[in-house]
Amino acid sequence: MLTFAAAVFFLIITPGPGVLSAAGVGAAFGMKSGLRYVLGLFVGNNLVILAVVTGIAAIVLANPTVRTVLFVLSTCYLLYLALRIAFAGSKLAFVPAKSEPGVINGILMQPINPKAYAVNTALFSGFALMPDALVAEVIWKLVFVNAIWVPIHIIWVWFGVRLKQLDLAAHRQRRINQAMALSMLLVVGLAVWAEF
């Protein structure tokens, strides 16, 4: 169980489209708007979990051509985000928010978030905790994943709000960007390693 808990924590906390956009909404519009957006991300993530657990995602990905195309596109998207963050210079490189997003925007973000599928597939298809009680295992994992997911996303919103308030020096902002980019590259590396 400790291995599962560690996997949940590290897979969710690493920068991806969801957490970076949550931090961006927090930085641009404040905590209240960020929390509304996270509520949408939460609903959307649970829809992705439902697609993974019921096999809908597996049916779509069963076609080798579709799977390869989606894998390449998702990997390229994550690399793009990592490079965008790494080369943002001294400007904090959160995913920009031009208008105040709400719950619906958060819901719509998750089905197109490649990290959401990768993370939830790894968590719900791996780590056999109760091999003789599949339904109980899925319910337990769902509760456990969400118990970690929610505070992490709230922390990312707070992080965005707080960083904007700090008005950091350019060299410190660059270091934050580099750390976020390295985290994103770790996610990409894990995804490629898991695929082959």
Tab-separated table of C-alpha atoms in Angstrom:
chain	number	residue	atom	x	y	z
A	1	MET	CA	0.000	0.000	0.000
A	2	LEU	CA	2.881	2.383	0.646
A	3	THR	CA	4.074	1.854	-2.922
A	4	PHE	CA	0.604	2.706	-4.214
A	5	ALA	CA	0.441	5.813	-1.998
A	6	ALA	CA	3.858	6.963	-3.233
A	7	ALA	CA	2.841	6.367	-6.853
A	8	VAL	CA	-0.385	8.340	-6.400
A	9	PHE	CA	1.447	11.238	-4.775
A	10	PHE	CA	4.288	11.506	-7.293
A	11	LEU	CA	2.148	10.901	-10.373
A	12	ILE	CA	-0.351	13.563	-9.341
A	13	ILE	CA	1.995	16.218	-7.949
A	14	THR	CA	4.279	16.371	-10.998
A	15	PRO	CA	3.442	19.232	-13.354
A	16	GLY	CA	0.978	18.407	-16.071
A	17	PRO	CA	-1.778	20.306	-17.840
A	18	GLY	CA	-4.184	20.007	-14.897
A	19	VAL	CA	-1.982	21.278	-12.081
A	20	LEU	CA	-0.256	23.905	-14.216
A	21	SER	CA	-3.569	25.300	-15.429
A	22	ALA	CA	-4.875	25.265	-11.830
A	23	ALA	CA	-1.832	27.292	-10.736
A	24	GLY	CA	-2.331	29.615	-13.714
A	25	VAL	CA	-5.977	30.243	-12.840
A	26	GLY	CA	-4.968	30.898	-9.226
A	27	ALA	CA	-2.253	33.341	-10.310
A	28	ALA	CA	-4.512	35.136	-12.774
A	29	PHE	CA	-7.854	35.206	-10.937
A	30	GLY	CA	-7.279	34.320	-7.278
A	31	MET	CA	-8.101	31.491	-4.935
A	32	LYS	CA	-11.900	31.486	-5.309
A	33	SER	CA	-11.765	31.161	-9.113
A	34	GLY	CA	-8.986	28.592	-8.812
A	35	LEU	CA	-11.097	26.447	-6.501
A	36	ARG	CA	-14.061	26.563	-8.923
A	37	TYR	CA	-11.747	25.448	-11.716
A	38	VAL	CA	-10.331	22.629	-9.542
A	39	LEU	CA	-13.892	21.424	-8.881
A	40	GLY	CA	-14.268	21.039	-12.644
A	41	LEU	CA	-10.904	19.285	-12.924
A	42	PHE	CA	-12.047	16.928	-10.150
A	43	VAL	CA	-15.262	16.008	-11.977
A	44	GLY	CA	-13.361	15.638	-15.268
A	45	ASN	CA	-10.672	13.461	-13.682
A	46	ASN	CA	-13.304	11.155	-12.232
A	47	LEU	CA	-14.880	10.875	-15.694
A	48	VAL	CA	-11.465	9.821	-17.018
A	49	ILE	CA	-11.203	7.281	-14.176
A	50	LEU	CA	-14.632	5.953	-15.151
A	51	ALA	CA	-13.493	5.588	-18.780
A	52	VAL	CA	-10.356	3.744	-17.637
A	53	VAL	CA	-12.089	1.450	-15.128
A	54	THR	CA	-15.009	0.535	-17.419
A	55	GLY	CA	-12.690	-0.214	-20.308
A	56	ILE	CA	-13.953	2.516	-22.625
A	57	ALA	CA	-10.453	3.973	-22.827
A	58	ALA	CA	-9.059	0.482	-23.463
A	59	ILE	CA	-11.507	-0.135	-26.313
A	60	VAL	CA	-10.497	3.116	-27.985
A	61	LEU	CA	-6.818	2.341	-27.414
A	62	ALA	CA	-7.128	-1.300	-28.547
A	63	ASN	CA	-6.516	-0.267	-32.148
A	64	PRO	CA	-2.699	-0.202	-32.483
A	65	THR	CA	-2.766	2.667	-34.961
A	66	VAL	CA	-5.031	4.819	-32.801
A	67	ARG	CA	-2.968	3.928	-29.724
A	68	THR	CA	0.316	4.870	-31.395
A	69	VAL	CA	-1.038	8.129	-32.784
A	70	LEU	CA	-2.522	9.133	-29.405
A	71	PHE	CA	0.667	8.094	-27.581
A	72	VAL	CA	2.861	10.146	-29.927
A	73	LEU	CA	0.531	13.161	-29.730
A	74	SER	CA	0.312	12.971	-25.929
A	75	THR	CA	4.087	12.584	-25.570
A	76	CYS	CA	4.711	15.481	-27.936
A	77	TYR	CA	2.216	17.607	-26.020
A	78	LEU	CA	3.945	16.873	-22.704
A	79	LEU	CA	7.356	17.606	-24.254
A	80	TYR	CA	5.965	20.854	-25.669
A	81	LEU	CA	4.757	21.880	-22.217
A	82	ALA	CA	8.126	20.986	-20.664
A	83	LEU	CA	10.036	23.007	-23.268
A	84	ARG	CA	7.624	25.913	-22.972
A	85	ILE	CA	8.186	25.968	-19.225
A	86	ALA	CA	11.970	25.495	-19.457
A	87	PHE	CA	12.473	28.310	-21.964
A	88	ALA	CA	10.071	30.818	-20.426
A	89	GLY	CA	13.067	32.687	-18.998
A	90	SER	CA	12.314	34.805	-15.987
A	91	LYS	CA	8.542	34.801	-16.483
A	92	LEU	CA	6.638	32.195	-14.478
A	93	ALA	CA	5.496	29.700	-17.058
A	94	PHE	CA	2.102	28.577	-15.935
A	95	VAL	CA	-0.387	27.768	-18.650
A	96	PRO	CA	-1.863	31.209	-19.339
A	97	ALA	CA	-5.484	32.018	-18.594
A	98	LYS	CA	-6.985	34.802	-20.715
A	99	SER	CA	-10.531	34.681	-19.325
A	100	GLU	CA	-11.763	33.435	-15.974
A	101	PRO	CA	-12.394	29.710	-16.357
A	102	GLY	CA	-15.002	27.957	-14.274
A	103	VAL	CA	-16.195	24.468	-13.433
A	104	ILE	CA	-17.121	23.592	-17.041
A	105	ASN	CA	-13.643	24.563	-18.272
A	106	GLY	CA	-12.104	22.267	-15.667
A	107	ILE	CA	-14.371	19.383	-16.636
A	108	LEU	CA	-13.516	19.820	-20.321
A	109	MET	CA	-9.768	19.990	-19.625
A	110	GLN	CA	-9.419	16.472	-18.231
A	111	PRO	CA	-10.701	14.381	-21.173
A	112	ILE	CA	-8.054	16.022	-23.396
A	113	ASN	CA	-5.344	15.811	-20.734
A	114	PRO	CA	-3.015	12.961	-21.743
A	115	LYS	CA	-1.490	12.816	-18.277
A	116	ALA	CA	-4.913	12.096	-16.742
A	117	TYR	CA	-5.240	8.908	-18.812
A	118	ALA	CA	-1.664	7.815	-18.217
A	119	VAL	CA	-1.833	8.354	-14.463
A	120	ASN	CA	-5.261	6.779	-13.969
A	121	THR	CA	-4.458	3.805	-16.177
A	122	ALA	CA	-1.261	3.177	-14.219
A	123	LEU	CA	-3.020	3.495	-10.872
A	124	PHE	CA	-6.151	1.497	-11.641
A	125	SER	CA	-4.679	-1.254	-13.822
A	126	GLY	CA	-1.494	-1.688	-11.806
A	127	PHE	CA	-0.962	-2.209	-8.103
A	128	ALA	CA	-3.182	-5.235	-7.506
A	129	LEU	CA	-4.140	-4.671	-3.877
A	130	MET	CA	-7.180	-6.966	-3.624
A	131	PRO	CA	-6.988	-9.436	-6.525
A	132	ASP	CA	-9.998	-11.398	-5.273
A	133	ALA	CA	-12.203	-8.344	-4.736
A	134	LEU	CA	-11.945	-6.174	-7.845
A	135	VAL	CA	-14.940	-3.916	-7.088
A	136	ALA	CA	-13.723	-3.254	-3.544
A	137	GLU	CA	-10.228	-2.522	-4.890
A	138	VAL	CA	-11.550	-0.017	-7.428
A	139	ILE	CA	-13.686	1.740	-4.796
A	140	TRP	CA	-10.781	1.845	-2.334
A	141	LYS	CA	-8.413	3.190	-5.004
A	142	LEU	CA	-10.986	5.799	-6.083
A	143	VAL	CA	-11.343	7.105	-2.521
A	144	PHE	CA	-7.591	7.024	-1.937
A	145	VAL	CA	-6.683	8.716	-5.243
A	146	ASN	CA	-9.225	11.494	-4.704
A	147	ALA	CA	-8.118	11.989	-1.088
A	148	ILE	CA	-4.634	12.783	-2.423
A	149	TRP	CA	-5.727	14.460	-5.691
A	150	VAL	CA	-7.908	17.183	-4.107
A	151	PRO	CA	-5.364	18.669	-1.657
A	152	ILE	CA	-2.576	18.551	-4.239
A	153	HIS	CA	-4.622	20.573	-6.740
A	154	ILE	CA	-5.675	23.054	-4.053
A	155	ILE	CA	-2.003	23.466	-3.118
A	156	TRP	CA	-1.148	24.181	-6.791
A	157	VAL	CA	-3.843	26.901	-6.899
A	158	TRP	CA	-2.455	28.391	-3.688
A	159	PHE	CA	1.064	28.113	-5.157
A	160	GLY	CA	-0.002	30.159	-8.195
A	161	VAL	CA	-1.689	32.799	-6.009
A	162	ARG	CA	1.312	32.997	-3.684
A	163	LEU	CA	3.968	33.160	-6.401
A	164	LYS	CA	2.198	36.074	-8.032
A	165	GLN	CA	2.130	37.884	-4.688
A	166	LEU	CA	5.856	37.272	-4.070
A	167	ASP	CA	7.118	39.183	-7.126
A	168	LEU	CA	10.276	37.023	-7.258
A	169	ALA	CA	13.594	37.996	-8.816
A	170	ALA	CA	14.154	36.872	-12.414
A	171	HIS	CA	16.803	34.244	-11.565
A	172	ARG	CA	14.483	32.606	-9.015
A	173	GLN	CA	11.621	32.494	-11.493
A	174	ARG	CA	13.975	30.798	-13.986
A	175	ARG	CA	14.880	28.148	-11.396
A	176	ILE	CA	11.205	27.458	-10.690
A	177	ASN	CA	10.607	27.038	-14.431
A	178	GLN	CA	13.563	24.659	-14.773
A	179	ALA	CA	12.366	22.525	-11.839
A	180	MET	CA	8.851	22.322	-13.324
A	181	ALA	CA	10.276	21.411	-16.747
A	182	LEU	CA	12.439	18.649	-15.251
A	183	SER	CA	9.384	17.251	-13.487
A	184	MET	CA	7.462	17.256	-16.764
A	185	LEU	CA	10.351	15.480	-18.524
A	186	LEU	CA	10.288	12.839	-15.786
A	187	VAL	CA	6.591	12.252	-16.564
A	188	VAL	CA	7.387	11.948	-20.276
A	189	GLY	CA	10.252	9.550	-19.551
A	190	LEU	CA	8.045	7.364	-17.366
A	191	ALA	CA	5.337	7.310	-20.053
A	192	VAL	CA	7.819	6.285	-22.763
A	193	TRP	CA	9.403	3.668	-20.481
A	194	ALA	CA	5.961	2.207	-19.629
A	195	GLU	CA	5.048	2.028	-23.335
A	196	PHE	CA	8.125	-0.005	-24.275
